[in-house]
C-alpha cells in the first residue's frame, strides 16, 4: 500500500472572495500522515493567497499557462486525485486533457459525500453569536431577496405576490447593485405595493444585510456560500424548485423539509407559515446556527473525515474487511496517541462498524468527546455501561474509564443525570489508586457548589473526603536549616487561567527580605507559568504526579507554609496535604468550601464572606480573615467604558458571563421575571460551553421550557475579545448559589455593575464580598425579590447606570481589592503568625 495519497486542488479563488470560508475548510486539517496537498492557482493572487500557499505541501501558479501547459504541469506531479474546488468549473478544459488518474469537479465529490460540496470554516469577521430577529426592531417580518427583480421569473414574482397577499404587514428587502428605482418595476407591475418594497444598495449578501432579514427567499441562482451564510446568520432560507438538487437534499436531511420547496406554491406556503409565526421565527433565529454547526457543513472535523474517506476510497480502492480493519485499527491508535482526535475518529468509525471491540469503542468515545460530539459520546458510554453483558466484560480499569467518560460528558450534555454519573464514577474508583479515588470524589464535591444545599449538608459531604486517607502515614518532617520563611504555592492554575488574576501578588509582591517563594504547578505549562516561575526561589512542574510524590517534593524543599489554591478542582494536588509535607498548611481562594481534611490547618477568607462566627463550624480548618480575600490584577491595556451602551442601543442588555454549569433553573426563572418586567431588554450569555452546538440547542430548549423568550437571548461561545464584550453589556447578572469570582471582577473592571444574591453559605458570598470591597454592596441581595428589584431599578435608571459605567473602574482601583502591597503585607503577617 502506497505511503501517501497525492491530492491536487485547482481553483481561481485562492484569494479574498465570498467563497473564502468554504475554501479554507479544505486546508489546515488534512491528515499529513496520509495525504499530500498540491494546489494549482488559476486566478489572481492577493494578500490572502500566501495563507493558502503555506497551508499546502506544494504550490503551482498556473494562471498564465494555457490549458495544455497547465495539464503538463499537473501531470508531472503524479497526482492520485485532482479536484476542481471552484464552484464555476474553472478546470473543465484542463480536465479534458486528463492530467491525473482521477479528475473530479466539486459536484462529483458532492455525490460521493452525500450531497455536501463544501464545509465552512469560521473566520475573523464572522459573527460569533446568533443575531436578534429583525422583526422586533423593524415593526414586521422582512423577506429578503438577493437577486435583481429584473432577472426574476414570472413564477418567482407571482410567489412573492401570494406571500404578501397573505402577510400584508411584511416588507420585501431587495438587494440591488445600483441605486435605480426602476429595479422595482417588475414587482410594481405585478401589483406589489411600493410601500412594501425596500431597495437596498449593496454589493451582494453580507452579514449586515442578513441582520435585517427574517426569511430569505432563494430566488435566482442561490450560490453555496449564500446558503451557508444565511443559515449561519440564523435566517430561514426557502429554496426555489430550481435551486440545486443537493441543497434540497441537505435541508431535507437536516430537518428542514418544508424549506426545500418542490414548487413555488409550497415555497409560498412555507414563507407564509414562518412570517405568521413570529415565535417560530425567533426560535429559528436563535437555534439555526447551532443546527448548522452540528452538520458536516460547519463541523469541519466531520466534513474533513468524510472528505478524506472519499479521497481514500478513490485512491486505494476496495479492500477485504480483514485488511481494512487492520489498517483502520493501526491508524486509529497512532493518531489517538498523538492527540489527533479528528483523524483518529475517521478510522475509529470505520473500524467499529466492522468489529465492536472494547478498545476501539473506548477510544472512539473519547475521540467523539474531544470532537465535541457530546451526545454521541454519551450514547456509546451508555452502550457499554447500561448493557449488563457488556459491562461484565470490563476490567475494573476499563469500567472506571467508561464511567469517567460518561461523567465528564454528562456535565455538559445530560445535566439532569450528572450527579448519578458522578456517583457511578466514585463507585468505580474504589478498587483503584488513591489519585483516582480522590479525583472522582473531589469532582462530586465540586458539583455541590452549584446546588442550593445548606451549610451543614455541604460540610458533611466534604468531611467524607477524609475517609479516603485512612491508613495514610504522614511524612516525617525534615530538619529546617534556612533563615527565611519558605512559602510554597500549590495549584493547577499557575498558567493562563482565570485564577491568574489573583495569584500574581503571591509571586511578584512578596517581601523577599523575609520570605522565599516556591511554586508547585500541577497543571499545564505555558508562558504564564514561566513568568511566575521567574519570581520564585524554587519551582516544580508536577502534572501527573501522585499525591505522595507531590508531598515528598514539598518536604524536600523544607517548606514552612504550604498554600494550596485549587481545593477540589481538577488536578489541584490537594490530596498531598494528607501526608502533611509542611508544618503549616493553608487552603483558599480557588475553592468555595472546606477541604474536609484535618491536615489543612487554615482557610483564607475575609469578614464579608465569613463574618465572625457565621461559618466557622462548617470548616475543618481555622479561618484566617483578611480585609479582602481576593486581590485582583486585570489584563493590561483594556479599554475603559465610555458610558452605558443602552443609550445608543435603545434597549438594555443583561449579561451572564458565568460558567454554564453555575446556571440553575431557579436562576433562569428569576432572569425571566426581570426580562418580563423590562420588555425592552435582551440577555447575552457568554461561556465556553456555548461554543459547542449541542450545548446551545440544549440550553435554548431548557430556557424555552421555563417560559423564557428565546428571541431575546444571545448565546455566545468563548472568544479572544471576552473582556471587550463587557462593553456591550449594561448590567451583569450573577448566578446563585455559585456566584462569579473572576467574572464579577472582570465585569466591574469593564464598568459593568453586577447584581448578585447571597446567602449564609461561604460559597454563595464571593460576589457580595467583592462588591462590598468596592463600595457597591447595595447591588447584592439576600433574596430573589431584592435581586429582581435591583436589576430592574438599574435598568430603569439610565443616568445612574451611565455614571456607574464611567466610575466603577476608579472605585476598584481605590479599594483593597486592587491594593497588592497592602494585601501582601497582610497575608505575610498571617504567615508569620501561624
mmCIF file of C-alpha atoms in Angstrom, residues 306 347 498 736-737:
data_model
loop_
_atom_site.group_PDB
_atom_site.id
_atom_site.type_symbol
_atom_site.label_atom_id
_atom_site.label_comp_id
_atom_site.label_asym_id
_atom_site.label_seq_id
_atom_site.Cartn_x
_atom_site.Cartn_y
_atom_site.Cartn_z
ATOM 1 C CA UNK A 306 -15.926 12.359 5.216
ATOM 2 C CA UNK A 347 -10.590 5.340 11.267
ATOM 3 C CA UNK A 498 -8.965 32.812 35.497
ATOM 4 C CA UNK A 736 -26.641 31.674 42.710
ATOM 5 C CA UNK A 737 -25.735 29.710 44.806
#
